[in-house]
Short mmCIF file of C-alpha atoms in Angstrom, two decimals:
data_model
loop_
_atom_site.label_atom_id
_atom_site.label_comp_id
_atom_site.label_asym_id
_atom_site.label_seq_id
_atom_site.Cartn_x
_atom_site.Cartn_y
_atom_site.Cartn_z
CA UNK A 43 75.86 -90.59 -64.39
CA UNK A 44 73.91 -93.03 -66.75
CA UNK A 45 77.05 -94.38 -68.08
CA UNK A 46 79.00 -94.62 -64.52
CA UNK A 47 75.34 -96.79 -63.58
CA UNK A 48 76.00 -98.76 -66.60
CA UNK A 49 79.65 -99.76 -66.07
CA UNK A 50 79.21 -100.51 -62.11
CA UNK A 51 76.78 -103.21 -63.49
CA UNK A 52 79.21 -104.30 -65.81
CA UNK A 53 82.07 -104.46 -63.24
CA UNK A 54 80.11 -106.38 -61.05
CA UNK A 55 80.33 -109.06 -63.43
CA UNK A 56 83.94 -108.75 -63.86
CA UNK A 57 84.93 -109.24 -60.32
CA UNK A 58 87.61 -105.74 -59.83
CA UNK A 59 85.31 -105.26 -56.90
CA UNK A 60 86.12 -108.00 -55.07
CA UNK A 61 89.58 -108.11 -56.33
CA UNK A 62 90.32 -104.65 -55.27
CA UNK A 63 88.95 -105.10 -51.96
CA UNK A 64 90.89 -108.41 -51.43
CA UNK A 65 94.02 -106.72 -52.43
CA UNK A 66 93.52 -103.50 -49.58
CA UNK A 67 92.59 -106.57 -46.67
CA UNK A 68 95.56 -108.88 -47.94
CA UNK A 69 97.59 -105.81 -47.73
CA UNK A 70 96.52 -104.80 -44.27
CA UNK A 71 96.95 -108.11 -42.98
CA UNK A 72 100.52 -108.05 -44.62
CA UNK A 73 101.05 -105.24 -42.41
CA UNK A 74 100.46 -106.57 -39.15
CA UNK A 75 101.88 -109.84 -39.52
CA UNK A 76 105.10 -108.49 -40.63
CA UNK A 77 105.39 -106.12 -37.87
CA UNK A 78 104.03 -109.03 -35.49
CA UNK A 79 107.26 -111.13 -36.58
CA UNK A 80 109.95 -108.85 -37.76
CA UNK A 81 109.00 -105.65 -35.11
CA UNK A 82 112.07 -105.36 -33.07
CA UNK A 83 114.33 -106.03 -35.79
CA UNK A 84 112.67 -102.96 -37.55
CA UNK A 85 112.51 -100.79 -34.61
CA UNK A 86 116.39 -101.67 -34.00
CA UNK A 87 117.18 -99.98 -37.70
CA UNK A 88 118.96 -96.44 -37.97
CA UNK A 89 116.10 -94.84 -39.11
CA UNK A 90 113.20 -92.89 -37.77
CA UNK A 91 110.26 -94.75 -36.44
CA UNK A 92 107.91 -93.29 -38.78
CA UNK A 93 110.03 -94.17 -41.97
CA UNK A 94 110.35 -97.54 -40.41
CA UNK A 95 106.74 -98.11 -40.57
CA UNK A 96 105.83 -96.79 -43.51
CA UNK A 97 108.72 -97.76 -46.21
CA UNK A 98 109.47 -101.18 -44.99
CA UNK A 99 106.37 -102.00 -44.75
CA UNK A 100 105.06 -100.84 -48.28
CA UNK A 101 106.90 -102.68 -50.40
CA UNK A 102 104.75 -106.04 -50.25
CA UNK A 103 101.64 -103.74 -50.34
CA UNK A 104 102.73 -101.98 -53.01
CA UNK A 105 103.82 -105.32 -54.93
CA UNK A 106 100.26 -106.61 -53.96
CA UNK A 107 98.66 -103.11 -55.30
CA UNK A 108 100.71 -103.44 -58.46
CA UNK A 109 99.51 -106.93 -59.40
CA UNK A 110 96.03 -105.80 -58.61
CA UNK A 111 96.12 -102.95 -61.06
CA UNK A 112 97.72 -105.11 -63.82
CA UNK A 113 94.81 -108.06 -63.57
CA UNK A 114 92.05 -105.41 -62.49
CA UNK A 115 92.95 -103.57 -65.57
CA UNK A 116 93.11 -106.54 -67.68
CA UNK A 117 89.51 -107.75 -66.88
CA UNK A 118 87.77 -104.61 -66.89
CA UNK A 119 87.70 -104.85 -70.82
CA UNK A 120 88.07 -108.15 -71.40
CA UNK A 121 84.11 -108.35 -70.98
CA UNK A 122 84.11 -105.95 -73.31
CA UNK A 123 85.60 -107.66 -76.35
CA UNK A 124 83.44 -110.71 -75.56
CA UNK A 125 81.26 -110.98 -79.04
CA UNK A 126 82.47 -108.17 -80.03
CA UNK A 127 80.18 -106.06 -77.52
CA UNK A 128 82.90 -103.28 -77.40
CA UNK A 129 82.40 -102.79 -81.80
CA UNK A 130 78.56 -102.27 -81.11
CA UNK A 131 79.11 -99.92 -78.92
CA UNK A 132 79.97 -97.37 -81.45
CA UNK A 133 76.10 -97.95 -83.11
CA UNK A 134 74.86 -96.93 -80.06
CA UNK A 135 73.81 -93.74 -78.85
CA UNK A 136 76.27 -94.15 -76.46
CA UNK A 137 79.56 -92.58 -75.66
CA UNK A 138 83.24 -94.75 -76.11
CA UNK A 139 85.59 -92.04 -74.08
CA UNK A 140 82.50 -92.02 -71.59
CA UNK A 141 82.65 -95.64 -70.67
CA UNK A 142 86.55 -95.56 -70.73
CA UNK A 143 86.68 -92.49 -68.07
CA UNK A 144 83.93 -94.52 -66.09
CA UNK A 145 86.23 -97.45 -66.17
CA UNK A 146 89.11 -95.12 -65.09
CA UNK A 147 87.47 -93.64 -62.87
CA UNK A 148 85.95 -97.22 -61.12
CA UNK A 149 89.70 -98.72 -60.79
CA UNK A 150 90.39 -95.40 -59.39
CA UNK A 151 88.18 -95.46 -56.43
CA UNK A 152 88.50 -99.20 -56.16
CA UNK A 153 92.62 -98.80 -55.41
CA UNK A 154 91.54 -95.83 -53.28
CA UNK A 155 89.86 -97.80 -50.80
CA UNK A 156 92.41 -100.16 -50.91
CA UNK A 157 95.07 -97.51 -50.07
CA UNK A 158 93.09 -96.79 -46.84
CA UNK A 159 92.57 -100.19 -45.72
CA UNK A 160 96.30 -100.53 -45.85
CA UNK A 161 96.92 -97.33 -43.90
CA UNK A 162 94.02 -97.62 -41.80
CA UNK A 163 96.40 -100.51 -40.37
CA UNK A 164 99.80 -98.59 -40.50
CA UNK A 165 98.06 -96.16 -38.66
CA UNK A 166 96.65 -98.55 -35.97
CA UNK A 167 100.50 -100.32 -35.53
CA UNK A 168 102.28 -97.02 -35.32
CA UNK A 169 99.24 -96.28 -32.56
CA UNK A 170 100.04 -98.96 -30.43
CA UNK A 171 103.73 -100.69 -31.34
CA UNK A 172 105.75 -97.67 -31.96
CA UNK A 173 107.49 -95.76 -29.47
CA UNK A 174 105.46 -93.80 -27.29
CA UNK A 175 104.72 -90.36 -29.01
CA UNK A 176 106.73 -91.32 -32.37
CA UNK A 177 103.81 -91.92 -34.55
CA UNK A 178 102.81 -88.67 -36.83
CA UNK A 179 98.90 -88.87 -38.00
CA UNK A 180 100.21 -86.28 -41.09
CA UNK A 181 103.47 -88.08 -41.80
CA UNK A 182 100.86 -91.13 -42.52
CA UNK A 183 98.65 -89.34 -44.54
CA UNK A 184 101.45 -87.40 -46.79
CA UNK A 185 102.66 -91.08 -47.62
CA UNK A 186 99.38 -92.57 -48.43
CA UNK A 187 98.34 -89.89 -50.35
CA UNK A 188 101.98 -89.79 -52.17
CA UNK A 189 101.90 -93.91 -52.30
CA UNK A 190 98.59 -93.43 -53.85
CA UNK A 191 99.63 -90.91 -56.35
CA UNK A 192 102.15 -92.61 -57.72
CA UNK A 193 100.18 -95.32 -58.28
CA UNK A 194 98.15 -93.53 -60.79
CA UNK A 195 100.30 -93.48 -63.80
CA UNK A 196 100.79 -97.36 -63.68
CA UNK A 197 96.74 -97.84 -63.38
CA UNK A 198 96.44 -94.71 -66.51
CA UNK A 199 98.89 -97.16 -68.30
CA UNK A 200 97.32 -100.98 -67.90
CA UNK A 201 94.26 -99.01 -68.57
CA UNK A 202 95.10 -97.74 -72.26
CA UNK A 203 96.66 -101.13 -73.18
CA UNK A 204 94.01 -102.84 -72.01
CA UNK A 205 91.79 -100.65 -73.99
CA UNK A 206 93.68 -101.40 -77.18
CA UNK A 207 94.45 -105.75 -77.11
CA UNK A 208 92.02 -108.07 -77.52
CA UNK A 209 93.48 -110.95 -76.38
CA UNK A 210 94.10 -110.28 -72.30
CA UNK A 211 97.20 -112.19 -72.28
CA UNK A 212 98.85 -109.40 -74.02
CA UNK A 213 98.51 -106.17 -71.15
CA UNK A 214 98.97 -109.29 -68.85
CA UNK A 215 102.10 -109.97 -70.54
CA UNK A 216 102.87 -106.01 -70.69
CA UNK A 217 102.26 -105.69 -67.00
CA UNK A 218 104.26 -108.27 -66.20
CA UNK A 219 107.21 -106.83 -68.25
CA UNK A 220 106.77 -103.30 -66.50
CA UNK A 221 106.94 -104.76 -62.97
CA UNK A 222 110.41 -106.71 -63.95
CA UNK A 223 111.95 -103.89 -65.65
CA UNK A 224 110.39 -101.51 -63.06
CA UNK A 225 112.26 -103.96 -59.91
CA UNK A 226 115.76 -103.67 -61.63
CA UNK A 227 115.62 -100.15 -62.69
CA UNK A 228 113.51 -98.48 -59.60
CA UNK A 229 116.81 -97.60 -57.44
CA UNK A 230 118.38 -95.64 -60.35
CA UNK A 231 118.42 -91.79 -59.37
CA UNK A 232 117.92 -91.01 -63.07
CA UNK A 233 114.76 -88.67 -63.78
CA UNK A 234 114.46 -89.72 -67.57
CA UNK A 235 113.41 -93.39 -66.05
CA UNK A 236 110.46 -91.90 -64.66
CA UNK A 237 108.93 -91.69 -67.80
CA UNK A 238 108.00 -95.72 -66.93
CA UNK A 239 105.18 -95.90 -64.76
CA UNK A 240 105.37 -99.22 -63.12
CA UNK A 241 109.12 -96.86 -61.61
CA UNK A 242 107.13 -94.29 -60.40
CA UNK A 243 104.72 -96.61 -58.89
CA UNK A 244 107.90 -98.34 -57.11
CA UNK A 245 109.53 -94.93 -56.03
CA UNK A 246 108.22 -94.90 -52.23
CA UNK A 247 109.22 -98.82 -51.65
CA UNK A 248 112.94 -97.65 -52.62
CA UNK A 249 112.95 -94.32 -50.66
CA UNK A 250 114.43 -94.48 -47.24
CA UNK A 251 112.29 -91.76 -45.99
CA UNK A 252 108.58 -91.33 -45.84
CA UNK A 253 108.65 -87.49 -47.27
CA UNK A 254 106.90 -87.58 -50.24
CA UNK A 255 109.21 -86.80 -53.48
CA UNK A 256 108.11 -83.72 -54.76
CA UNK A 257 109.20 -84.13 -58.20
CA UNK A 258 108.28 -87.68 -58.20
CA UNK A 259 104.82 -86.80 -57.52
CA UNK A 260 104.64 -84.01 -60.18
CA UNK A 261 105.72 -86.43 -62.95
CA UNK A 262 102.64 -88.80 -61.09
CA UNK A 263 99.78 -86.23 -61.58
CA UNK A 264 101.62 -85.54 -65.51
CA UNK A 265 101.36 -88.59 -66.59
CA UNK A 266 98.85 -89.74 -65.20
CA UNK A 267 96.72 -86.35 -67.30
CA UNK A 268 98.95 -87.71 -70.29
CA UNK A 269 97.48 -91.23 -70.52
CA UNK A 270 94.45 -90.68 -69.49
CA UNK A 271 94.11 -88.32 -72.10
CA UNK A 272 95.00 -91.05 -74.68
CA UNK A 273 93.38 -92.84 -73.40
CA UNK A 274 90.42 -90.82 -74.07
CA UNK A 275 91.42 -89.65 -77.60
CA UNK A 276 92.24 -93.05 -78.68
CA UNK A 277 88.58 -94.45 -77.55
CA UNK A 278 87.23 -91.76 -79.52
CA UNK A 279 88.87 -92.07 -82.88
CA UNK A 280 90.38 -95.12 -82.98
CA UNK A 281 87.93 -97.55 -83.98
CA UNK A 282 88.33 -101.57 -83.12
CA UNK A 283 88.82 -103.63 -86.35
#
């Protein structure tokens, strides 16, 4: 608990916060406006009003979440490389893997409450623009909670490499890289490619149903363990030069 006081100190310093937060109201007002302008060419689509709302609707937000992982990520350690604070650390009767999980865990709830600000406002368009008795409170929920678990392997990810560069413009650069390759390879139906996080991250923008992927989120909650894990290890035993 010490430690998680510590690093909330630190973060407010860092600006994730704020970023985070921005990143759940930018999405949110994505989500109206879109509907507000494009909501009977939506409603006129072959699909089921539900999907309609919730996976062509996600795909900025999730885009918006991505990019706010990748830069949250990227300054939640850079403070710590300033002077060298993060090589001191170790001198101190203080715990490395502690701080990292602290910083996991922070980003985690920080995206969390961005996830709900989003669907706080999918949930408050499918109240009042769907079709009368279309919208489904647990159809919402599955998809949030599967949108938001899928999001966890990319955050495990940007994370570790954070953890492990220096300079930030190189998990900037990384992050970058993952969301390209992720756009151009997220449609495959290959399982192998879901190995790459930023893939499974883009899985419920591609899908043209809102039912959560069951294998998909497996693979999320695996590795998401995985990374975090070396995440952990790697904080632990290998010391910065």
């Amino acid at each position: 608990m010490k430690t998680l006081m510590i690093e909330l100190k630190k973060e407010k310093r860092t600006g994730i916060i704020p970023l985070l937060l921005a990143v759940g109201i930018l999405g949110a007002a994505y989500a109206f406006v879109n509907f507000l302008v494009r909501k009977d060419t939506l409603l006129a689509l072959s699909l089921p009003p539900m999907d309609v709302l919730l996976t062509q609707l996600y795909g900025m937000i999730m885009v918006l979440n991505m990019f706010g992982i990748v830069v949250a990520a990227c300054m939640i350690y850079n403070m710590e490389f300033k002077g060298n604070a993060v090589k001191k650390i170790y001198m101190l009767p203080a715990s490395v893997p502690a701080m990292y999980f602290c910083k996991f865990l922070i980003l985690t709830v920080m995206l969390f409450t961005a996830v709900v600000l989003q669907n706080l406002a999918l949930m408050q368009i499918g109240i009042t623009d769907l079709p009368q008795g279309s919208f489904e409170f647990g159809t919402l929920v599955n998809f949030a909670g599967y949108s938001f678990l899928t999001s966890m392997p990319m955050l495990s990810f940007m994370l570790l490499v954070s953890s492990r560069f220096e300079n930030i413009w190189v998990p900037l650069g990384i992050g970058v890289a993952g969301f390209l390759s992720g756009m151009a390879l997220a449609t495959s139906n290959a399982r192998l490619l879901l190995v790459h996080p930023f893939i499974v991250m883009l899985k419920p923008a591609v899908a043209m149903s809102a039912q959560p992927d069951r294998i998909v989120a497996i693979i999320s909650v695996a590795e998401t363990v995985l990374l975090l894990g070396a995440g952990l290890w790697m904080s632990k035993n290998l010391h910065y030069e």
